[in-house]
């Protein structure tokens, strides 16, 4: 098993932390599911680097893409292919290695393996065979887009991850109708050559007023995160030819963000007015949310607007 691990040259702080991570428990006969950068080489975590160094083999979705990352980080661990076309055979080969006491790392081209990427079948097979599975979290395009958009709140943290829409128009529109009916932000991926068609279908399905966030080239030099009504999607795309390039995360905001005025009917307004006579804005929104079932942040903004009007 590969035991020749030493931290890369860096300052004293890096060396101290690297030594602490190196001294952690690294069990053998274990599959390490390692998240890798989605575009920025600097996002590889120290624990992920150690896991890749300590592994006897790295099972990769694309060995060429992974080798470029490993070379940049000075990792010489051998690679084996593990993609959706050979996942069953790769799972068997990995279990055989684990039975010999080896450590195996599993990576995808970018981000978290087994999450809208190959790997889940391997993880299930390893667990079923009785071997350990250790996730090593790290970069995620989904979480990065949510962090950069502000679309969720601590009061309403829910979201749905839908993956890639179907490539054909009829199936894509049917898929979008299903997902966009979810009363929460819906996160999806899209490729550059289908982005314009998907924006048009989102407009058809959701209407022009529902908010959409487009995040492109996340963690890279030309990262861009924009939020606008879906009716402005085509104009946003046409405004800059570079916007047709890169990898895309789309977030269809929750429908209630646009429906706040309609949802806050006169009874809700009357409730807010009564609560504001004796409670703060925050407490009034909290109580009204419990009574009405509407999002607290929507009610807070409504209460703020009514208080300003009253003043």
Short mmCIF file of C-alpha atoms in Angstrom, two decimals:
data_model
loop_
_atom_site.label_atom_id
_atom_site.label_comp_id
_atom_site.label_asym_id
_atom_site.label_seq_id
_atom_site.Cartn_x
_atom_site.Cartn_y
_atom_site.Cartn_z
CA UNK A 1 0.00 0.00 0.00
CA UNK A 2 1.14 3.54 -0.76
CA UNK A 3 2.60 4.97 2.47
CA UNK A 4 5.07 7.49 0.99
CA UNK A 5 3.20 10.67 1.81
CA UNK A 6 4.80 14.01 2.57
CA UNK A 7 3.28 17.49 2.48
CA UNK A 8 4.10 19.75 -0.47
CA UNK A 9 6.57 22.58 0.16
CA UNK A 10 4.81 25.55 1.73
CA UNK A 11 4.87 27.78 4.77
CA UNK A 12 4.93 26.69 8.38
CA UNK A 13 1.15 26.94 8.76
CA UNK A 14 0.53 24.60 5.82
CA UNK A 15 3.12 22.15 7.12
CA UNK A 16 1.60 22.09 10.60
CA UNK A 17 -1.91 21.47 9.30
CA UNK A 18 -0.62 18.91 6.78
CA UNK A 19 1.05 16.99 9.59
CA UNK A 20 -2.16 16.98 11.61
CA UNK A 21 -4.18 15.71 8.65
CA UNK A 22 -1.53 13.08 7.89
CA UNK A 23 -1.86 11.82 11.46
CA UNK A 24 -5.61 11.26 11.18
CA UNK A 25 -7.15 7.81 10.77
CA UNK A 26 -6.77 6.50 7.19
CA UNK A 27 -8.28 2.99 7.26
CA UNK A 28 -7.27 0.41 4.68
CA UNK A 29 -9.79 -1.69 2.71
CA UNK A 30 -11.72 1.54 2.23
CA UNK A 31 -13.15 3.47 -0.71
CA UNK A 32 -12.49 7.21 -0.45
CA UNK A 33 -15.05 9.20 -2.47
CA UNK A 34 -13.16 12.42 -3.17
CA UNK A 35 -14.58 15.71 -4.46
CA UNK A 36 -12.22 17.50 -6.85
CA UNK A 37 -12.11 21.09 -8.17
CA UNK A 38 -14.83 22.23 -10.57
CA UNK A 39 -12.49 24.63 -12.33
CA UNK A 40 -10.04 26.18 -9.89
CA UNK A 41 -6.98 24.07 -9.03
CA UNK A 42 -6.71 25.82 -5.68
CA UNK A 43 -9.96 24.30 -4.46
CA UNK A 44 -8.56 20.83 -3.86
CA UNK A 45 -8.78 20.28 -0.12
CA UNK A 46 -5.82 19.18 1.99
CA UNK A 47 -7.67 16.07 3.15
CA UNK A 48 -8.58 15.27 -0.45
CA UNK A 49 -4.93 15.64 -1.44
CA UNK A 50 -3.89 13.22 1.29
CA UNK A 51 -6.56 10.72 0.28
CA UNK A 52 -5.36 10.80 -3.33
CA UNK A 53 -1.75 10.45 -2.22
CA UNK A 54 -2.44 7.54 0.12
CA UNK A 55 -4.61 5.58 -2.29
CA UNK A 56 -3.14 2.56 -4.04
CA UNK A 57 -5.21 3.42 -7.11
CA UNK A 58 -7.56 6.21 -8.15
CA UNK A 59 -10.73 5.21 -10.01
CA UNK A 60 -11.46 8.10 -12.37
CA UNK A 61 -14.30 8.98 -14.74
CA UNK A 62 -11.78 10.29 -17.27
CA UNK A 63 -8.19 9.25 -16.56
CA UNK A 64 -6.74 11.94 -18.84
CA UNK A 65 -8.60 14.77 -17.13
CA UNK A 66 -7.75 13.44 -13.69
CA UNK A 67 -4.09 12.97 -14.56
CA UNK A 68 -3.81 16.67 -15.37
CA UNK A 69 -5.16 17.55 -11.91
CA UNK A 70 -2.95 14.99 -10.17
CA UNK A 71 0.16 16.17 -12.02
CA UNK A 72 -0.57 19.76 -10.96
CA UNK A 73 -0.68 18.63 -7.34
CA UNK A 74 2.26 16.25 -7.54
CA UNK A 75 0.20 13.09 -7.04
CA UNK A 76 1.67 10.04 -8.80
CA UNK A 77 -0.93 7.46 -7.73
CA UNK A 78 -1.88 5.16 -10.64
CA UNK A 79 -5.29 5.52 -12.28
CA UNK A 80 -7.97 3.12 -13.42
CA UNK A 81 -11.06 3.92 -15.49
CA UNK A 82 -14.45 3.99 -13.74
CA UNK A 83 -17.14 5.59 -15.89
CA UNK A 84 -20.81 4.93 -16.63
CA UNK A 85 -19.99 2.46 -19.41
CA UNK A 86 -17.84 0.16 -17.25
CA UNK A 87 -19.15 0.91 -13.77
CA UNK A 88 -20.21 -2.65 -12.97
CA UNK A 89 -16.82 -4.11 -13.94
CA UNK A 90 -15.01 -1.28 -12.16
CA UNK A 91 -17.02 -1.93 -9.00
CA UNK A 92 -15.99 -5.58 -9.03
CA UNK A 93 -12.33 -4.71 -9.59
CA UNK A 94 -12.43 -2.16 -6.78
CA UNK A 95 -13.97 -4.67 -4.35
CA UNK A 96 -11.20 -7.13 -5.21
CA UNK A 97 -8.59 -4.49 -4.38
CA UNK A 98 -10.31 -3.62 -1.12
CA UNK A 99 -10.33 -7.30 -0.19
CA UNK A 100 -6.53 -7.19 -0.51
CA UNK A 101 -6.36 -4.36 2.02
CA UNK A 102 -5.86 -1.55 -0.46
CA UNK A 103 -7.19 1.97 -0.35
CA UNK A 104 -9.06 3.15 -3.44
CA UNK A 105 -9.99 6.76 -4.22
CA UNK A 106 -12.96 7.51 -6.47
CA UNK A 107 -13.10 10.77 -8.44
CA UNK A 108 -15.20 12.22 -11.25
CA UNK A 109 -14.11 14.78 -13.84
CA UNK A 110 -15.03 17.60 -11.45
CA UNK A 111 -16.97 18.02 -8.24
CA UNK A 112 -18.53 15.25 -6.17
CA UNK A 113 -18.57 11.67 -7.51
CA UNK A 114 -21.93 9.87 -7.45
CA UNK A 115 -23.83 13.18 -7.50
CA UNK A 116 -25.04 13.73 -11.08
CA UNK A 117 -21.84 11.88 -12.04
CA UNK A 118 -20.80 8.21 -12.18
CA UNK A 119 -19.88 6.50 -8.92
CA UNK A 120 -23.11 5.70 -7.09
CA UNK A 121 -23.15 2.13 -8.40
CA UNK A 122 -19.59 1.62 -7.18
CA UNK A 123 -20.40 3.05 -3.76
CA UNK A 124 -23.41 0.73 -3.42
CA UNK A 125 -21.37 -2.30 -4.48
CA UNK A 126 -18.59 -1.50 -2.00
CA UNK A 127 -21.04 -1.02 0.85
CA UNK A 128 -22.89 -4.20 -0.06
CA UNK A 129 -19.57 -6.10 0.02
CA UNK A 130 -19.01 -4.90 3.57
CA UNK A 131 -16.13 -2.50 2.95
CA UNK A 132 -15.86 1.04 4.30
CA UNK A 133 -16.79 4.14 2.32
CA UNK A 134 -15.39 7.52 3.39
CA UNK A 135 -16.72 10.65 1.63
CA UNK A 136 -14.18 13.46 1.37
CA UNK A 137 -16.33 16.54 0.67
CA UNK A 138 -15.22 19.52 -1.31
CA UNK A 139 -16.12 21.57 -4.40
CA UNK A 140 -19.70 21.41 -5.67
CA UNK A 141 -21.21 23.43 -8.50
CA UNK A 142 -24.65 23.11 -6.89
CA UNK A 143 -23.56 24.51 -3.53
CA UNK A 144 -21.35 27.17 -5.15
CA UNK A 145 -24.30 28.45 -7.21
CA UNK A 146 -26.58 28.53 -4.16
CA UNK A 147 -23.91 30.35 -2.14
CA UNK A 148 -23.42 32.95 -4.87
CA UNK A 149 -27.11 33.53 -5.62
CA UNK A 150 -28.55 34.01 -2.13
CA UNK A 151 -31.66 32.18 -3.31
CA UNK A 152 -32.16 30.30 -0.04
CA UNK A 153 -32.44 31.67 3.49
CA UNK A 154 -31.95 30.23 6.95
CA UNK A 155 -35.74 30.40 7.38
CA UNK A 156 -36.32 28.66 4.02
CA UNK A 157 -33.19 26.61 3.27
CA UNK A 158 -34.81 23.99 1.02
CA UNK A 159 -33.98 23.49 -2.64
CA UNK A 160 -34.29 20.73 -5.24
CA UNK A 161 -31.43 19.49 -7.40
CA UNK A 162 -32.69 18.21 -10.76
CA UNK A 163 -29.47 17.53 -12.69
CA UNK A 164 -29.43 17.93 -16.49
CA UNK A 165 -32.69 18.50 -18.42
CA UNK A 166 -33.44 16.06 -21.25
CA UNK A 167 -31.81 17.06 -24.56
CA UNK A 168 -34.99 16.93 -26.70
CA UNK A 169 -37.48 19.77 -26.58
CA UNK A 170 -40.73 17.90 -25.83
CA UNK A 171 -39.17 15.81 -23.07
CA UNK A 172 -37.36 18.86 -21.67
CA UNK A 173 -40.56 20.91 -21.41
CA UNK A 174 -42.36 18.03 -19.70
CA UNK A 175 -39.41 17.65 -17.31
CA UNK A 176 -39.35 21.37 -16.55
CA UNK A 177 -43.08 21.44 -15.81
CA UNK A 178 -42.58 18.70 -13.23
CA UNK A 179 -39.56 20.21 -11.54
CA UNK A 180 -40.62 23.86 -11.67
CA UNK A 181 -43.85 22.99 -9.89
CA UNK A 182 -41.78 22.25 -6.77
CA UNK A 183 -42.37 25.10 -4.26
CA UNK A 184 -38.64 25.66 -3.75
CA UNK A 185 -35.63 26.81 -5.79
CA UNK A 186 -34.76 24.21 -8.44
CA UNK A 187 -31.08 23.80 -9.38
CA UNK A 188 -30.17 22.26 -12.72
CA UNK A 189 -27.16 21.94 -15.01
CA UNK A 190 -27.03 22.80 -18.69
CA UNK A 191 -24.46 22.61 -21.48
CA UNK A 192 -23.58 25.66 -23.59
CA UNK A 193 -25.01 24.35 -26.87
CA UNK A 194 -28.47 23.80 -25.32
CA UNK A 195 -28.58 26.85 -23.05
CA UNK A 196 -30.63 29.08 -25.40
CA UNK A 197 -33.23 26.35 -25.96
CA UNK A 198 -33.53 25.65 -22.24
CA UNK A 199 -33.93 29.35 -21.42
CA UNK A 200 -36.73 29.51 -24.01
CA UNK A 201 -38.42 26.46 -22.51
CA UNK A 202 -38.12 27.88 -18.99
CA UNK A 203 -39.86 31.02 -20.21
CA UNK A 204 -42.60 28.92 -21.80
CA UNK A 205 -43.11 26.80 -18.67
CA UNK A 206 -42.61 29.37 -15.89
CA UNK A 207 -43.68 32.65 -17.48
CA UNK A 208 -41.73 35.91 -17.81
CA UNK A 209 -41.80 37.08 -14.18
CA UNK A 210 -40.33 34.13 -12.31
CA UNK A 211 -36.74 34.78 -11.31
CA UNK A 212 -33.85 32.80 -12.75
CA UNK A 213 -30.21 32.74 -11.66
CA UNK A 214 -27.58 31.73 -14.21
CA UNK A 215 -24.15 30.83 -12.84
CA UNK A 216 -21.42 30.17 -15.38
CA UNK A 217 -17.73 29.30 -15.16
CA UNK A 218 -17.96 28.92 -11.38
CA UNK A 219 -14.61 29.27 -9.54
CA UNK A 220 -12.87 30.27 -12.78
CA UNK A 221 -11.50 33.63 -13.91
CA UNK A 222 -14.61 34.65 -15.87
CA UNK A 223 -17.15 33.47 -13.29
CA UNK A 224 -20.50 35.18 -13.67
CA UNK A 225 -23.66 34.93 -11.54
CA UNK A 226 -26.70 36.85 -12.77
CA UNK A 227 -30.32 36.94 -11.60
CA UNK A 228 -33.16 38.26 -13.73
CA UNK A 229 -36.81 37.53 -14.68
CA UNK A 230 -37.09 34.68 -17.15
CA UNK A 231 -38.51 37.08 -19.72
CA UNK A 232 -35.05 38.69 -19.91
CA UNK A 233 -33.12 35.44 -20.42
CA UNK A 234 -32.71 35.68 -24.20
CA UNK A 235 -31.57 39.32 -23.99
CA UNK A 236 -29.06 38.48 -21.25
CA UNK A 237 -27.59 35.70 -23.37
CA UNK A 238 -27.43 37.85 -26.51
CA UNK A 239 -25.76 40.76 -24.71
CA UNK A 240 -22.36 39.04 -24.59
CA UNK A 241 -21.10 36.34 -26.95
CA UNK A 242 -18.94 34.90 -24.15
CA UNK A 243 -22.08 33.94 -22.25
CA UNK A 244 -22.60 31.02 -24.61
CA UNK A 245 -19.37 29.46 -23.33
CA UNK A 246 -18.55 27.47 -20.22
CA UNK A 247 -20.45 25.26 -17.80
CA UNK A 248 -23.82 26.45 -16.49
CA UNK A 249 -25.86 26.07 -13.33
CA UNK A 250 -29.44 27.36 -13.59
CA UNK A 251 -31.63 28.10 -10.57
CA UNK A 252 -35.36 28.59 -11.08
CA UNK A 253 -36.32 30.58 -7.99
CA UNK A 254 -39.27 29.48 -5.89
CA UNK A 255 -42.59 30.68 -7.35
CA UNK A 256 -43.61 32.48 -4.15
CA UNK A 257 -40.82 35.04 -4.60
CA UNK A 258 -42.82 36.60 -7.41
CA UNK A 259 -46.22 35.80 -5.91
CA UNK A 260 -45.61 37.54 -2.59
CA UNK A 261 -48.04 40.37 -3.27
CA UNK A 262 -50.78 38.04 -4.49
CA UNK A 263 -50.26 35.53 -1.67
CA UNK A 264 -50.39 38.23 1.02
CA UNK A 265 -54.15 38.67 0.81
CA UNK A 266 -56.07 41.22 2.92
CA UNK A 267 -56.34 38.77 5.82
CA UNK A 268 -52.56 38.37 5.92
CA UNK A 269 -52.10 42.13 5.73
CA UNK A 270 -54.56 42.59 8.59
CA UNK A 271 -52.66 40.01 10.64
CA UNK A 272 -49.36 41.78 10.02
CA UNK A 273 -50.84 45.17 10.91
CA UNK A 274 -52.15 43.81 14.20
CA UNK A 275 -48.86 42.11 15.08
CA UNK A 276 -46.85 45.22 14.25
CA UNK A 277 -48.73 47.16 16.91
CA UNK A 278 -46.87 45.24 19.63
CA UNK A 279 -44.08 43.23 17.97
CA UNK A 280 -40.91 43.98 16.06
CA UNK A 281 -40.75 43.41 12.31
CA UNK A 282 -38.84 40.18 12.82
CA UNK A 283 -41.22 38.78 15.43
CA UNK A 284 -44.29 39.84 13.44
CA UNK A 285 -42.99 38.02 10.38
CA UNK A 286 -42.18 34.94 12.46
CA UNK A 287 -45.66 34.74 13.99
CA UNK A 288 -47.39 35.47 10.69
CA UNK A 289 -45.37 32.73 9.00
CA UNK A 290 -46.58 30.19 11.54
CA UNK A 291 -50.19 31.28 11.09
CA UNK A 292 -50.27 31.63 7.29
CA UNK A 293 -47.65 29.11 6.15
CA UNK A 294 -46.04 31.76 3.92
CA UNK A 295 -42.23 32.18 3.87
CA UNK A 296 -40.93 34.30 6.73
CA UNK A 297 -38.65 36.39 4.51
CA UNK A 298 -41.57 37.23 2.19
CA UNK A 299 -43.69 38.28 5.16
CA UNK A 300 -40.85 40.31 6.64
CA UNK A 301 -40.56 42.32 3.41
CA UNK A 302 -44.35 42.70 3.32
CA UNK A 303 -44.41 43.89 6.93
CA UNK A 304 -41.59 46.33 6.26
CA UNK A 305 -43.45 47.76 3.30
CA UNK A 306 -46.68 48.18 5.28
CA UNK A 307 -44.87 49.79 8.21
CA UNK A 308 -43.21 52.32 5.90
CA UNK A 309 -46.57 53.07 4.26
CA UNK A 310 -48.21 53.59 7.66
CA UNK A 311 -45.46 56.00 8.70
#
